[in-house]
Coordinates of C-alpha atoms and ligand atoms in Angstrom, one line a residue:
M1 CA 1.9 -13.4 29.3
Y2 CA 0.7 -11.9 26.1
E3 CA -1.0 -14.2 23.5
S4 CA 1.2 -16.5 21.7
L5 CA 0.6 -15.9 17.9
A6 CA 0.2 -18.3 15.1
L7 CA -2.0 -19.0 11.9
Y8 CA -5.3 -21.1 12.2
I9 CA -5.9 -23.5 9.2
N10 CA -7.9 -26.3 8.9
G11 CA -8.3 -26.9 12.7
E12 CA -4.5 -26.7 13.3
F13 CA -2.4 -23.8 14.7
R14 CA 0.7 -23.2 12.4
E15 CA 3.5 -21.3 14.4
G16 CA 6.2 -19.3 12.7
D17 CA 8.3 -22.2 11.4
G18 CA 10.3 -20.2 9.1
R19 CA 7.4 -18.0 7.7
V20 CA 8.2 -14.3 7.5
T21 CA 7.1 -12.8 10.7
Q22 CA 6.0 -9.0 11.8
T23 CA 6.8 -7.6 15.0
V24 CA 3.7 -6.4 17.2
T25 CA 4.4 -3.4 19.5
N26 CA 2.9 -1.8 22.6
P27 CA 1.7 1.6 21.5
S28 CA 1.9 2.7 25.2
T29 CA 5.4 1.7 25.8
L30 CA 6.8 0.6 22.2
D31 CA 7.7 -2.6 23.9
E32 CA 7.9 -5.3 21.4
L33 CA 5.1 -7.9 22.6
A34 CA 5.7 -10.8 20.1
K35 CA 6.3 -12.0 16.2
L36 CA 3.3 -12.5 14.2
P37 CA 3.7 -15.5 11.3
H38 CA 2.5 -14.2 7.8
A39 CA 0.9 -16.8 5.8
T40 CA 2.8 -18.3 2.9
Q41 CA 0.7 -18.8 -0.3
R42 CA 0.6 -22.4 0.5
D43 CA -1.1 -21.4 3.5
L44 CA -3.6 -19.3 1.8
D45 CA -4.0 -22.2 -0.5
D46 CA -4.7 -24.7 2.5
A47 CA -7.0 -22.3 4.2
L48 CA -9.0 -22.1 0.9
A49 CA -9.1 -26.0 0.5
A50 CA -9.9 -26.4 4.2
A51 CA -12.9 -23.7 3.9
Q52 CA -14.1 -25.3 0.7
K53 CA -14.4 -28.9 2.0
A54 CA -15.4 -27.9 5.5
F55 CA -18.5 -26.0 3.6
E56 CA -20.0 -29.4 2.1
S57 CA -20.8 -30.6 5.6
W58 CA -21.3 -27.5 7.4
R59 CA -24.0 -26.1 5.4
H60 CA -26.0 -29.2 6.2
S61 CA -25.2 -28.7 10.0
S62 CA -28.0 -28.3 12.3
P63 CA -28.8 -24.8 13.4
M64 CA -28.9 -26.7 16.7
L65 CA -25.5 -27.5 16.5
R66 CA -24.4 -23.9 15.1
S67 CA -26.4 -22.4 18.1
E68 CA -24.5 -24.6 20.5
I69 CA -21.1 -23.7 19.4
L70 CA -21.9 -19.9 19.2
R71 CA -23.2 -20.0 22.8
K72 CA -20.2 -22.1 24.2
V73 CA -17.8 -19.2 22.4
A74 CA -20.3 -16.8 24.2
Q75 CA -19.4 -18.3 27.4
L76 CA -15.5 -18.7 26.7
T77 CA -15.7 -15.2 25.9
R78 CA -16.9 -14.2 29.6
D79 CA -14.3 -17.0 31.1
N80 CA -11.4 -15.6 29.5
A81 CA -12.3 -12.0 29.1
E82 CA -9.8 -10.9 31.7
T83 CA -6.9 -12.3 29.9
I84 CA -8.3 -11.4 26.2
A85 CA -8.9 -7.6 27.6
R86 CA -5.3 -7.2 28.7
N87 CA -3.7 -8.3 25.6
M88 CA -5.9 -6.1 23.5
T89 CA -5.0 -3.6 25.8
L90 CA -1.4 -4.3 25.2
D91 CA -1.6 -4.2 21.5
Q92 CA -4.1 -2.0 20.6
G93 CA -3.6 0.6 23.8
K94 CA -7.1 1.4 24.9
P95 CA -7.8 1.6 28.6
L96 CA -8.6 -1.6 30.4
A97 CA -12.1 -0.9 31.3
E98 CA -12.8 -0.4 27.7
S99 CA -11.0 -3.4 26.2
S100 CA -12.9 -5.5 28.9
G101 CA -16.6 -3.8 28.1
E102 CA -15.9 -4.6 24.5
V103 CA -14.8 -8.5 25.3
I104 CA -18.0 -8.6 27.4
A105 CA -20.4 -7.3 25.0
C106 CA -18.8 -9.8 22.2
A107 CA -20.3 -12.1 24.5
D108 CA -23.7 -10.8 23.6
H109 CA -23.1 -10.9 20.4
A110 CA -22.2 -14.4 20.1
D111 CA -25.2 -15.4 22.0
W112 CA -27.5 -13.1 19.8
H113 CA -26.3 -14.8 16.8
A114 CA -26.7 -18.4 18.6
E115 CA -30.6 -17.4 19.1
E116 CA -31.3 -16.0 15.4
C117 CA -29.2 -18.7 13.6
R118 CA -32.2 -20.8 14.7
R119 CA -34.6 -18.4 13.0
I120 CA -33.2 -18.2 9.3
Y121 CA -36.9 -18.7 7.9
G122 CA -37.9 -19.0 4.1
R123 CA -41.5 -18.7 3.0
V124 CA -44.4 -20.5 1.0
I125 CA -45.9 -18.2 -1.7
P126 CA -49.3 -19.2 -2.4
A127 CA -49.4 -20.8 -5.9
R128 CA -51.7 -19.8 -8.9
S129 CA -52.3 -23.5 -9.5
P130 CA -53.3 -25.9 -6.5
D131 CA -51.0 -28.7 -8.1
V132 CA -48.1 -26.7 -7.6
R133 CA -46.1 -25.8 -4.3
Q134 CA -43.8 -22.8 -4.4
F135 CA -41.5 -21.9 -1.6
V136 CA -38.4 -19.9 -0.9
V137 CA -35.4 -21.0 0.9
R138 CA -32.4 -19.2 2.2
E139 CA -29.2 -21.2 2.1
P140 CA -25.5 -20.1 3.0
I141 CA -23.7 -18.3 0.3
G142 CA -20.4 -20.4 0.7
V143 CA -16.9 -19.6 1.7
C144 CA -16.4 -16.3 2.8
V145 CA -13.4 -14.1 3.4
A146 CA -13.3 -11.1 6.1
F147 CA -10.8 -8.4 6.8
T148 CA -11.1 -6.9 10.1
P149 CA -9.3 -3.6 11.7
W150 CA -7.5 -2.9 14.9
N151 CA -9.9 -0.5 16.4
F152 CA -12.1 -2.8 18.1
P153 CA -10.1 -6.0 17.0
Y154 CA -12.5 -8.2 19.1
N155 CA -15.7 -6.9 18.3
Q156 CA -15.5 -6.6 14.2
A157 CA -13.9 -9.8 14.0
I158 CA -16.7 -11.7 16.1
R159 CA -19.4 -10.3 14.4
K160 CA -18.4 -11.4 11.2
I161 CA -17.4 -14.7 12.1
C162 CA -20.7 -15.5 14.2
A163 CA -22.7 -14.3 11.0
A164 CA -20.8 -16.6 8.8
I165 CA -20.7 -19.5 10.8
G166 CA -24.6 -19.0 12.2
A167 CA -25.5 -18.7 8.6
G168 CA -23.9 -22.1 7.4
C169 CA -21.1 -20.6 6.0
T170 CA -17.4 -21.2 6.3
I171 CA -14.8 -18.3 6.5
I172 CA -11.1 -17.1 6.2
I173 CA -10.5 -14.1 8.3
K174 CA -7.6 -11.7 8.2
G175 CA -7.4 -9.8 11.5
P176 CA -5.4 -6.7 12.4
E177 CA -1.5 -7.6 12.3
D178 CA -0.8 -4.5 14.5
A179 CA -3.4 -5.7 17.3
P180 CA -3.7 -9.6 16.4
S181 CA -4.2 -10.9 20.1
A182 CA -8.1 -11.0 19.7
V183 CA -8.4 -12.4 16.6
M184 CA -6.2 -15.1 17.5
A185 CA -8.1 -15.6 20.9
I186 CA -11.6 -15.9 19.0
A187 CA -9.7 -18.6 16.7
R188 CA -8.7 -20.6 20.1
L189 CA -11.9 -20.2 21.7
F190 CA -13.7 -21.7 18.7
H191 CA -11.2 -24.4 18.3
E192 CA -12.3 -25.2 22.2
A193 CA -15.7 -24.9 21.3
G194 CA -15.5 -27.9 18.9
L195 CA -16.0 -26.0 15.9
P196 CA -15.3 -28.6 12.9
A197 CA -11.9 -28.1 11.3
G198 CA -11.8 -26.0 8.2
V199 CA -14.8 -23.9 9.2
L200 CA -13.0 -20.8 10.6
N201 CA -9.5 -20.3 9.2
M202 CA -7.4 -17.4 10.4
V203 CA -4.3 -15.8 8.4
W204 CA -2.1 -13.2 8.7
G205 CA 0.1 -11.0 6.4
E206 CA 0.4 -7.9 4.0
P207 CA -3.1 -7.1 3.9
A208 CA -3.4 -6.0 0.2
E209 CA -1.6 -9.2 -0.8
I210 CA -3.7 -11.3 1.2
S211 CA -7.3 -9.7 0.2
D212 CA -6.1 -9.7 -3.4
Y213 CA -5.3 -13.4 -3.5
L214 CA -8.4 -14.3 -1.5
I215 CA -11.0 -12.4 -3.4
R216 CA -10.0 -13.4 -6.9
S217 CA -9.9 -17.2 -5.8
P218 CA -13.1 -19.1 -7.3
I219 CA -13.5 -20.7 -4.2
V220 CA -14.3 -17.5 -2.4
R221 CA -18.3 -16.5 -2.8
K222 CA -18.4 -13.3 -0.4
V223 CA -16.5 -10.6 0.9
S224 CA -16.6 -8.7 4.1
F225 CA -14.5 -5.9 5.5
T226 CA -14.4 -3.2 7.8
G227 CA -12.0 -0.4 7.5
S228 CA -11.3 2.9 5.7
V229 CA -13.5 4.2 2.8
P230 CA -10.6 4.1 0.3
V231 CA -9.7 0.6 1.0
G232 CA -13.2 -0.3 1.2
K233 CA -14.0 1.0 -2.5
Q234 CA -11.0 -0.9 -3.8
L235 CA -11.8 -4.3 -2.3
A236 CA -15.6 -3.5 -3.4
A237 CA -14.1 -2.7 -7.1
L238 CA -12.2 -6.4 -7.0
A239 CA -15.2 -8.5 -5.5
G240 CA -17.3 -6.8 -8.0
A241 CA -15.2 -7.6 -11.1
H242 CA -15.5 -11.3 -9.7
M243 CA -19.4 -10.9 -9.3
K244 CA -19.1 -11.4 -5.4
P245 CA -21.3 -9.8 -2.7
I246 CA -19.9 -7.5 0.0
T247 CA -20.5 -6.3 3.4
M248 CA -18.5 -3.2 3.9
E249 CA -18.6 -1.1 7.2
L250 CA -16.3 1.8 6.3
G251 CA -15.5 5.2 7.8
G252 CA -17.9 8.1 8.9
H253 CA -17.6 11.4 10.0
S254 CA -20.3 11.9 12.2
P255 CA -22.3 15.0 12.9
V256 CA -23.6 16.1 16.0
L257 CA -26.4 18.4 16.2
V258 CA -26.8 20.3 19.5
F259 CA -30.2 22.5 19.3
N260 CA -31.1 25.5 21.5
D261 CA -33.7 23.5 23.1
A262 CA -31.1 20.5 24.4
D263 CA -30.1 19.7 27.9
V264 CA -26.7 21.2 27.3
Q265 CA -24.7 20.2 30.1
Q266 CA -26.0 16.4 29.5
A267 CA -25.2 16.9 26.0
A268 CA -21.4 18.5 26.6
T269 CA -20.3 16.2 29.2
Q270 CA -21.8 13.1 27.3
L271 CA -20.4 13.8 24.1
A272 CA -16.7 14.6 25.5
R273 CA -16.5 11.3 27.1
F274 CA -17.6 9.6 24.2
K275 CA -15.2 11.8 22.0
V276 CA -12.4 10.2 23.9
R277 CA -13.4 6.5 23.8
N278 CA -10.9 4.6 21.9
A279 CA -8.8 8.0 21.8
G280 CA -11.4 8.7 18.9
Q281 CA -10.4 6.0 16.7
V282 CA -14.3 4.8 16.5
C283 CA -15.9 4.7 12.9
V284 CA -19.2 6.2 14.7
S285 CA -17.2 8.7 16.7
P286 CA -18.8 12.0 17.0
T287 CA -16.7 14.1 14.8
R288 CA -18.3 17.2 13.3
F289 CA -19.8 19.4 16.3
Y290 CA -22.6 21.8 15.1
V291 CA -23.9 23.6 18.0
H292 CA -26.7 26.4 17.9
N293 CA -25.4 29.8 18.4
D294 CA -27.9 30.3 21.4
I295 CA -26.1 27.7 23.8
Y296 CA -22.8 27.8 21.9
D297 CA -20.7 29.1 24.6
E298 CA -22.3 27.4 27.7
F299 CA -21.5 24.3 25.6
L300 CA -18.2 24.7 24.7
K301 CA -17.5 25.7 28.0
T302 CA -18.5 22.6 29.4
F303 CA -17.2 20.2 26.4
V304 CA -13.7 21.4 27.0
D305 CA -13.8 21.6 30.8
T306 CA -14.7 17.9 30.6
L307 CA -12.1 17.2 27.9
S308 CA -9.3 18.9 30.2
Q309 CA -10.0 16.7 32.9
I310 CA -9.4 13.3 30.8
K311 CA -6.4 11.3 32.5
V312 CA -4.5 10.4 29.0
G313 CA -2.2 7.3 29.9
D314 CA -1.2 3.6 29.5
G315 CA -4.2 1.7 29.4
L316 CA -2.8 -1.0 32.3
E317 CA -3.1 2.0 34.7
A318 CA -6.1 2.0 36.6
D319 CA -6.9 5.7 36.4
T320 CA -6.7 6.3 32.7
Q321 CA -9.4 7.1 30.8
M322 CA -7.9 7.5 27.4
G323 CA -5.2 5.4 25.9
P324 CA -2.2 6.2 23.0
L325 CA -3.1 6.1 19.2
A326 CA -2.7 2.5 18.0
H327 CA -0.3 3.4 15.7
A328 CA 2.7 5.8 15.1
R329 CA 1.2 6.5 11.6
R330 CA -1.8 8.3 13.3
V331 CA 0.1 10.8 15.3
P332 CA 1.2 12.9 11.9
T333 CA -1.9 12.7 10.6
M334 CA -3.4 14.2 13.9
V335 CA -0.6 16.9 13.5
E336 CA -1.6 17.7 9.9
F337 CA -5.3 18.2 11.0
V338 CA -4.6 20.8 13.4
S339 CA -2.0 22.4 11.3
N340 CA -4.5 22.8 8.7
A341 CA -7.2 24.2 10.7
K342 CA -4.8 26.9 12.0
S343 CA -4.1 28.0 8.5
L344 CA -7.8 28.5 7.8
G345 CA -7.9 30.5 11.0
G346 CA -9.3 27.9 13.5
K347 CA -8.5 28.6 17.1
V348 CA -7.0 25.3 19.3
V349 CA -8.8 25.9 22.5
L350 CA -7.5 22.7 24.0
G351 CA -4.7 20.4 23.5
G352 CA -3.6 20.2 19.9
E353 CA -0.5 18.5 20.5
P354 CA 1.4 15.1 20.8
L355 CA 2.1 14.5 24.5
A356 CA 6.1 14.7 25.3
R357 CA 6.4 10.8 26.6
T358 CA 7.2 7.6 24.8
G359 CA 4.1 6.3 23.2
H360 CA 1.9 7.2 20.4
F361 CA 0.2 9.8 22.6
F362 CA -2.3 12.7 21.3
S363 CA -4.0 15.2 23.6
P364 CA -7.8 15.6 23.5
T365 CA -8.0 18.6 21.2
V366 CA -10.7 21.2 20.8
V367 CA -10.8 23.4 17.7
T368 CA -13.3 26.3 16.9
D369 CA -13.7 28.9 14.3
L370 CA -13.3 26.6 11.7
P371 CA -14.6 27.1 8.0
D372 CA -16.9 23.8 6.3
H373 CA -14.2 23.0 4.1
A374 CA -11.4 22.9 6.6
M375 CA -9.8 19.2 6.6
L376 CA -11.3 18.5 10.4
M377 CA -14.7 19.2 8.8
T378 CA -14.5 17.3 5.4
D379 CA -11.9 14.3 6.7
E380 CA -12.6 11.5 9.3
P381 CA -10.4 12.5 11.9
F382 CA -10.1 9.1 13.7
G383 CA -8.5 10.3 16.8
P384 CA -8.9 12.7 19.7
I385 CA -9.8 15.9 17.9
A386 CA -13.5 17.6 18.3
P387 CA -14.0 20.6 15.6
V388 CA -17.0 22.8 17.3
T389 CA -19.0 25.1 15.0
R390 CA -22.0 27.2 15.1
F391 CA -25.4 27.0 13.4
N392 CA -28.5 29.4 13.5
D393 CA -30.9 27.4 11.4
T394 CA -32.1 23.7 11.6
T395 CA -32.8 23.3 7.5
E396 CA -29.2 24.7 7.3
V397 CA -27.7 22.6 9.9
I398 CA -28.9 19.1 8.3
T399 CA -28.0 20.5 4.8
R400 CA -24.4 20.8 6.5
A401 CA -24.6 17.5 8.4
N402 CA -25.7 15.7 4.7
A403 CA -23.0 17.5 2.9
L404 CA -20.2 15.0 3.0
P405 CA -20.0 11.5 1.3
F406 CA -20.1 9.7 4.5
G407 CA -23.5 8.3 6.0
L408 CA -22.5 6.0 9.1
S409 CA -23.7 7.5 12.2
S410 CA -25.3 11.0 13.5
Y411 CA -26.2 12.5 17.0
V412 CA -28.9 14.9 17.5
Y413 CA -29.8 16.6 20.9
T414 CA -32.9 18.2 21.2
N415 CA -36.0 18.4 23.7
S416 CA -38.3 19.0 20.9
L417 CA -40.1 16.2 19.5
K418 CA -40.7 18.0 16.4
T419 CA -37.1 18.6 15.9
A420 CA -36.3 14.8 16.8
H421 CA -38.5 13.3 14.2
L422 CA -37.3 15.8 11.4
A423 CA -33.6 14.9 12.1
A424 CA -34.3 11.1 12.3
R425 CA -36.2 11.6 8.8
E426 CA -33.8 14.0 7.1
L427 CA -30.4 12.8 8.3
Q428 CA -28.6 10.9 5.8
S429 CA -26.8 8.3 8.0
G430 CA -27.2 4.7 8.8
M431 CA -27.6 5.2 12.6
V432 CA -29.3 8.3 14.1
N433 CA -28.8 8.6 18.1
I434 CA -30.9 11.0 19.7
N435 CA -30.0 12.3 23.2
H436 CA -28.1 9.1 23.9
F437 CA -25.7 6.8 22.2
G438 CA -27.5 3.8 21.3
S439 CA -25.8 2.0 18.5
G440 CA -23.9 -1.3 18.3
L441 CA -26.0 -3.5 20.3
P442 CA -26.3 -7.2 19.0
E443 CA -30.1 -6.9 18.4
T444 CA -29.6 -3.8 16.3
P445 CA -28.4 -3.2 13.1
F446 CA -25.2 -1.4 12.5
G447 CA -24.1 -0.5 9.1
G448 CA -23.8 2.7 6.9
V449 CA -25.0 4.4 3.7
K450 CA -23.4 6.2 1.0
D451 CA -19.8 6.2 1.4
S452 CA -20.0 4.6 4.7
G453 CA -20.8 1.2 3.7
I454 CA -23.2 -1.4 2.3
G455 CA -24.9 -4.1 4.5
S456 CA -25.7 -4.0 8.0
E457 CA -24.2 -6.4 10.8
G458 CA -26.3 -7.1 14.1
G459 CA -30.1 -7.0 14.2
S460 CA -32.2 -9.8 12.6
E461 CA -30.4 -8.0 9.3
T462 CA -27.3 -10.0 10.5
F463 CA -27.3 -13.2 8.3
D464 CA -28.6 -11.3 5.2
G465 CA -25.1 -10.8 3.7
Y466 CA -24.4 -14.4 4.1
L467 CA -27.1 -15.8 2.4
V468 CA -28.7 -16.4 -0.9
T469 CA -32.1 -16.9 -1.7
K470 CA -33.6 -19.9 -3.6
F471 CA -36.8 -20.3 -5.1
V472 CA -38.4 -23.9 -5.5
T473 CA -41.4 -24.7 -7.5
Q474 CA -42.5 -28.2 -7.7
T475 CA -45.7 -30.0 -8.9
Ligands
NAD1 P1 -5.8 2.1 6.2 O1 -6.9 2.4 5.2 O2 -4.5 1.9 5.8 O3 -6.5 0.5 7.0 C1 -7.4 0.4 7.7 C2 -7.8 -1.1 7.8 O4 -7.8 -2.0 6.7 C3 -6.5 -1.8 8.7 O5 -6.8 -2.7 9.6 C4 -5.7 -2.8 7.5 O6 -4.8 -3.7 7.9 C5 -6.9 -2.8 6.6 N1 -6.4 -2.8 5.1 C6 -5.6 -1.9 4.5 N2 -5.4 -2.4 3.1 C7 -6.1 -3.6 3.0 C8 -6.3 -4.1 2.0 N3 -5.9 -4.2 0.8 N4 -7.0 -5.5 2.0 C9 -7.2 -5.5 3.0 N5 -7.3 -4.9 4.3 C10 -6.6 -3.9 4.4 O7 -5.8 3.0 7.4 P2 -5.2 2.8 8.8 O8 -4.3 3.7 9.0 O9 -5.0 1.3 9.4 O10 -6.7 3.6 9.9 C11 -6.7 4.7 9.5 C12 -8.0 4.9 8.7 O11 -9.1 3.7 8.7 C13 -9.1 6.0 9.6 O12 -9.3 7.1 9.2 C14 -10.7 5.1 9.5 O13 -11.3 5.9 8.5 C15 -10.4 3.6 8.7 N6 -10.8 2.7 9.9 C16 -12.0 2.5 10.1 C17 -12.5 1.6 10.8 C18 -13.8 1.2 11.1 O14 -14.1 1.0 12.2 N7 -15.0 1.7 9.9 C19 -11.9 0.9 11.5 C20 -10.1 0.7 11.3 C21 -9.7 2.0 10.4

């Protein structure tokens, strides 16, 4: 049975009841899974009022209580992981093993926030006079709104919710309408864990209409978004016009630098497997490959061989290693990337086409011989396509890697300490992974620079975006 879909407002689940609904489909089979109710304006007003009212008490709640609820959610996540993961594979398409991995990792995120929310410290500043006591406290910012996407539906939502609630804020979240089961499950788990009514509210609808209405509301004090750069800039502009702080986790176009002293086999196989994770629909996916001329042929052969063996199929089938793209609209985008590459002399050495079967499937694809101005090298593919290019010189490759407005993640393969150090220092990205993939753990900050975003989620930074600083001076 697929998740039963509803809104969650002021501690109550609101079903369809005459509301406009949206059909949710399985991207592998195109079967209808459920109808998702859209929030009316009354629902949005109720959610705002509930979040405002709940904030008055939740901001004074003990960190012990917040921690206890977050811990319960972590445990409930583990207890229900199988069902949540299956539903996520049904509406999002990723292989079941990836869905399960995501859900279990999210239990760790909830645990991390449960621990860290007991350590939101202020500080005492030595005063100039012995009669003065002056100190700094960090207070919850207020009612938050969050908009989360469809590629990691459980992960992206739970991190924002845990950060807001752990900081003492209340939150209204709008999850991804195309893959709603994970966020729906989160609301049910918080409800079961005993979260007071109104602290978490969940709505669905036309993304642009909902975000516009909520961000403009004077009740809302903070905006958090994960998604594409253009939408992020639009929401950031609106939030800025109303003087509301933002956390933006946006797209990237992560460069991969494979130097001639790297372990080529390890790099090629690791990168090939990581490339097809979630069918490439990962904001930190390795997407622009720069391989040193000396090892280019060896790298390309192993990379293509590994990708050619990837089993593409329905995520519920046990041997599937890559599922479909999450939406019909992503398939023509992939076709456009390939045709632009070909028009500029690019050679498609693997794949390059949608699969001739039901569902939004696109084959793992490798393109070579591209100029740096090809669309694949400048725009985030967000799909299973890898452009592989050559380089000769370290300075040249770092310049090329930094040439785009993105700055989310980057990958470096080298056995030289000097090169690793240089790359870590010079690459303009929020995360640098050297000889492995290590981003996205609860205890490490996740976030981008430049157009890829503002702020971090995870790590000891995780509450920063949900707190304001108050200075108190007293005689
Ligand atoms: P899109 O830009 O239409 O939407 C991206 C996400 O933002 C979706 O979840 C969507 O529901 C939401 N959204 C769109 N307009 C909104 C608005 N006005 N207010 C609030 N939410 C809004 O793109 P898409 O076709 O869904 O996805 C493709 C692109 O999105 C990719 O190229 C990728 O860059 C980006 N993306 C990034 C992430 C990430 O993790 N940073 C996740 C999903 C999508």
